[in-house]
Short mmCIF file of C-alpha atoms and ligand atoms in Angstrom, two decimals:
data_model
loop_
_atom_site.label_atom_id
_atom_site.label_comp_id
_atom_site.label_asym_id
_atom_site.label_seq_id
_atom_site.Cartn_x
_atom_site.Cartn_y
_atom_site.Cartn_z
CA UNK S 1 109.58 116.36 88.84
CA UNK S 2 108.11 114.22 86.12
CA UNK S 3 105.66 111.53 87.03
CA UNK S 4 107.13 108.02 87.05
CA UNK S 5 104.80 105.67 85.19
CA UNK S 6 105.09 101.89 85.09
CA UNK S 7 103.30 99.40 82.88
CA UNK S 8 102.51 95.89 84.12
CA UNK S 9 101.48 93.85 81.07
CA UNK S 10 99.91 90.41 81.04
CA UNK S 11 97.10 88.19 79.89
CA UNK S 12 95.60 87.77 83.38
CA UNK S 13 93.50 84.78 82.33
CA UNK S 14 92.50 84.84 85.14
CA UNK S 15 94.18 87.21 87.59
CA UNK S 16 95.80 85.25 90.44
CA UNK S 17 97.11 86.03 93.93
CA UNK S 18 100.59 86.08 92.35
CA UNK S 19 99.61 88.88 89.94
CA UNK S 20 97.89 90.82 92.72
CA UNK S 21 101.02 90.65 94.86
CA UNK S 22 103.10 92.10 92.01
CA UNK S 23 100.55 94.91 91.55
CA UNK S 24 100.60 95.70 95.26
CA UNK S 25 104.41 95.81 95.42
CA UNK S 26 104.83 97.49 92.04
CA UNK S 27 102.40 100.29 92.88
CA UNK S 28 104.91 101.52 95.51
CA UNK S 29 107.65 101.88 92.93
CA UNK S 30 105.87 104.30 90.62
CA UNK S 31 103.58 107.31 90.76
CA UNK S 32 101.14 105.61 88.40
CA UNK S 33 100.84 101.94 87.52
CA UNK S 34 99.10 101.00 84.28
CA UNK S 35 98.04 97.37 84.17
CA UNK S 36 97.93 96.43 80.48
CA UNK S 37 95.63 93.55 79.70
CA UNK S 38 96.50 92.00 76.34
CA UNK S 39 94.07 90.47 73.90
CA UNK S 40 96.55 87.61 73.29
CA UNK S 41 94.45 85.47 70.93
CA UNK S 42 97.45 83.13 70.52
CA UNK S 43 96.89 81.91 74.08
CA UNK S 44 93.17 81.21 73.44
CA UNK S 45 92.11 82.77 76.74
CA UNK S 46 89.35 81.25 78.86
CA UNK S 47 87.96 84.72 79.56
CA UNK S 48 87.20 87.37 76.97
CA UNK S 49 89.07 90.66 77.11
CA UNK S 50 86.11 92.57 78.66
CA UNK S 51 85.76 89.83 81.28
CA UNK S 52 89.46 89.96 82.15
CA UNK S 53 89.43 93.75 82.32
CA UNK S 54 86.49 93.65 84.69
CA UNK S 55 88.10 90.98 86.90
CA UNK S 56 91.41 92.83 87.11
CA UNK S 57 89.67 96.16 87.88
CA UNK S 58 87.59 94.55 90.59
CA UNK S 59 90.53 92.76 92.23
CA UNK S 60 92.91 95.74 92.31
CA UNK S 61 90.26 98.28 93.37
CA UNK S 62 91.33 98.21 97.04
CA UNK S 63 95.06 98.39 96.43
CA UNK S 64 96.65 101.67 97.51
CA UNK S 65 98.18 103.77 94.76
CA UNK S 66 97.34 105.31 91.43
CA UNK S 67 96.41 102.22 89.41
CA UNK S 68 94.74 102.15 86.03
CA UNK S 69 93.66 99.07 84.07
CA UNK S 70 93.60 99.31 80.27
CA UNK S 71 93.52 96.92 77.35
CA UNK S 72 96.18 96.80 74.70
CA UNK S 73 96.65 95.03 71.41
CA UNK S 74 99.96 96.31 70.13
CA UNK S 75 103.65 95.99 70.58
CA UNK S 76 104.38 96.28 74.31
CA UNK S 77 106.96 99.01 73.74
CA UNK S 78 104.49 101.07 71.71
CA UNK S 79 101.90 100.67 74.44
CA UNK S 80 104.40 101.62 77.17
CA UNK S 81 105.49 104.68 75.18
CA UNK S 82 101.91 105.76 74.60
CA UNK S 83 101.29 105.54 78.34
CA UNK S 84 104.35 107.70 79.05
CA UNK S 85 105.96 104.82 80.97
CA UNK S 86 109.61 104.71 81.96
CA UNK S 87 109.45 101.15 83.21
CA UNK S 88 107.85 97.83 82.46
CA UNK S 89 107.10 95.65 85.44
CA UNK S 90 107.22 91.87 85.28
CA UNK S 91 106.98 89.17 87.92
CA UNK S 92 109.59 86.43 87.94
CA UNK S 93 108.90 82.92 89.15
CA UNK S 94 111.83 80.55 89.71
CA UNK S 95 113.80 79.45 86.67
CA UNK S 96 110.93 78.66 84.35
CA UNK S 97 110.17 82.33 83.59
CA UNK S 98 113.76 83.42 83.37
CA UNK S 99 114.78 82.57 79.84
CA UNK S 100 111.64 83.93 78.20
CA UNK S 101 111.59 87.08 80.32
CA UNK S 102 115.32 87.70 79.84
CA UNK S 103 114.96 87.38 76.08
CA UNK S 104 111.89 89.60 75.95
CA UNK S 105 113.53 92.26 78.13
CA UNK S 106 116.59 92.15 75.88
CA UNK S 107 114.59 92.61 72.70
CA UNK S 108 112.48 95.35 74.23
CA UNK S 109 115.66 97.14 75.24
CA UNK S 110 116.76 97.08 71.59
CA UNK S 111 113.42 98.57 70.59
CA UNK S 112 113.55 101.35 73.15
CA UNK S 113 116.45 101.71 75.56
CA UNK S 114 114.73 104.48 77.51
CA UNK S 115 112.23 102.08 79.02
CA UNK S 116 113.64 99.68 81.62
CA UNK S 117 112.15 96.29 82.39
CA UNK S 118 112.04 95.78 86.15
CA UNK S 119 111.52 92.34 87.65
CA UNK S 120 110.01 91.61 91.01
CA UNK S 121 110.74 88.18 92.40
CA UNK S 122 107.52 86.32 93.05
CA UNK S 123 106.62 86.01 96.70
CA UNK S 124 107.91 82.62 97.90
CA UNK S 125 104.46 81.41 98.92
CA UNK S 126 102.89 82.52 95.61
CA UNK S 127 105.73 81.27 93.41
CA UNK S 128 103.98 78.16 92.05
CA UNK S 129 100.82 79.98 91.01
CA UNK S 130 100.22 80.19 87.26
CA UNK S 131 96.98 81.07 85.47
CA UNK S 132 97.45 78.09 83.18
CA UNK S 133 97.58 75.64 86.10
CA UNK S 134 94.67 77.33 87.86
CA UNK S 135 92.54 76.65 84.76
CA UNK S 136 93.80 73.10 84.48
CA UNK S 137 93.06 72.31 88.14
CA UNK S 138 89.59 73.87 87.86
CA UNK S 139 88.77 71.92 84.69
CA UNK S 140 89.44 68.70 86.60
CA UNK S 141 87.23 69.85 89.46
CA UNK S 142 89.99 70.81 91.90
CA UNK S 143 89.77 73.67 94.38
CA UNK S 144 91.52 76.85 93.25
CA UNK S 145 90.69 79.09 96.19
CA UNK S 146 94.28 79.07 97.48
CA UNK S 147 95.48 80.58 94.20
CA UNK S 148 92.91 83.20 93.21
CA UNK S 149 90.61 85.64 95.06
CA UNK S 150 87.16 84.22 95.97
CA UNK S 151 85.32 86.18 93.25
CA UNK S 152 87.72 84.88 90.59
CA UNK S 153 87.23 81.30 91.80
CA UNK S 154 83.50 81.90 91.41
CA UNK S 155 84.00 83.34 87.90
CA UNK S 156 86.01 80.29 86.85
CA UNK S 157 83.40 77.93 88.31
CA UNK S 158 80.63 79.84 86.53
CA UNK S 159 82.58 79.72 83.29
CA UNK S 160 82.92 75.96 83.61
CA UNK S 161 79.22 75.71 84.38
CA UNK S 162 79.79 74.57 87.94
CA UNK S 163 78.47 75.60 91.27
CA UNK S 164 81.51 77.11 93.08
CA UNK S 165 80.60 75.10 96.18
CA UNK S 166 81.30 71.81 94.43
CA UNK S 167 85.00 72.40 93.84
CA UNK S 168 86.69 69.75 95.93
CA UNK S 169 90.05 69.15 97.46
CA UNK S 170 92.15 66.72 95.42
CA UNK S 171 90.90 63.26 96.15
CA UNK S 172 93.18 60.23 96.23
CA UNK S 173 92.89 57.95 93.21
P1 ADP U 201 101.87 86.81 80.00
O1 ADP U 201 100.98 86.20 78.99
O2 ADP U 201 102.39 88.17 79.63
O3 ADP U 201 102.97 85.91 80.55
P2 ADP U 201 100.57 86.46 82.54
O4 ADP U 201 99.23 86.96 82.91
O5 ADP U 201 100.76 84.99 82.50
O6 ADP U 201 100.88 87.14 81.19
O7 ADP U 201 101.65 87.07 83.52
C1 ADP U 201 101.86 88.45 83.63
C2 ADP U 201 103.10 88.71 84.47
O8 ADP U 201 102.87 88.26 85.81
C3 ADP U 201 104.36 87.98 84.00
O9 ADP U 201 105.48 88.83 84.26
C4 ADP U 201 104.42 86.78 84.90
O10 ADP U 201 105.75 86.31 85.06
C5 ADP U 201 103.89 87.37 86.20
N1 ADP U 201 103.34 86.35 87.09
C6 ADP U 201 102.46 85.38 86.79
N2 ADP U 201 102.20 84.61 87.87
C7 ADP U 201 102.95 85.11 88.89
C8 ADP U 201 103.16 84.74 90.27
N3 ADP U 201 102.57 83.68 90.81
N4 ADP U 201 103.99 85.50 91.00
C9 ADP U 201 104.63 86.57 90.44
N5 ADP U 201 104.50 86.95 89.16
C10 ADP U 201 103.68 86.24 88.39
#
């Protein structure tokens, strides 16, 4: 039987507990999961591509399954085809993601109808986690350790030139 390959694309700036949950659950659905880390200059990432690749590799290293982390800077469908993928994996949080994801899946289907986009509902407890908010909270000195693995929290603190120990719980104004 042919190997079932899935691609999980994203910016992962930085990787959060929500992303890691999707990787863990997605890895069961395929024989090989390729995590595609995009350059995405439009989003002006906090972390460079090599930094994000390293973080993602480190954080998924202990997850069971055949998981590979690679960069990509092309049309998602071209990347998925080049990887021999039959499905694209995306995580879906509440309603906010729906319209964008639905539209993207629809357009990707027009580009290549042999590759299915598969959505995993975000875990209820991880639903509110978004890389953008993690960065925003950290920039204002808030604690992000409930949203990202400890080493990622340390990376963000280091990036902001802070000692990780000084991140504080939200203080009343
Ligand atoms: P992109 O720039 O492609 O949106 P992201 O890194 O923000 O990249 O997200 C990659 C994928 O992970 C998207 O499908 C997104 O919906 C999903 N995702 C992000 N945060 C979570 C979360 N907390 N729970 C589940 N899925 C998530």
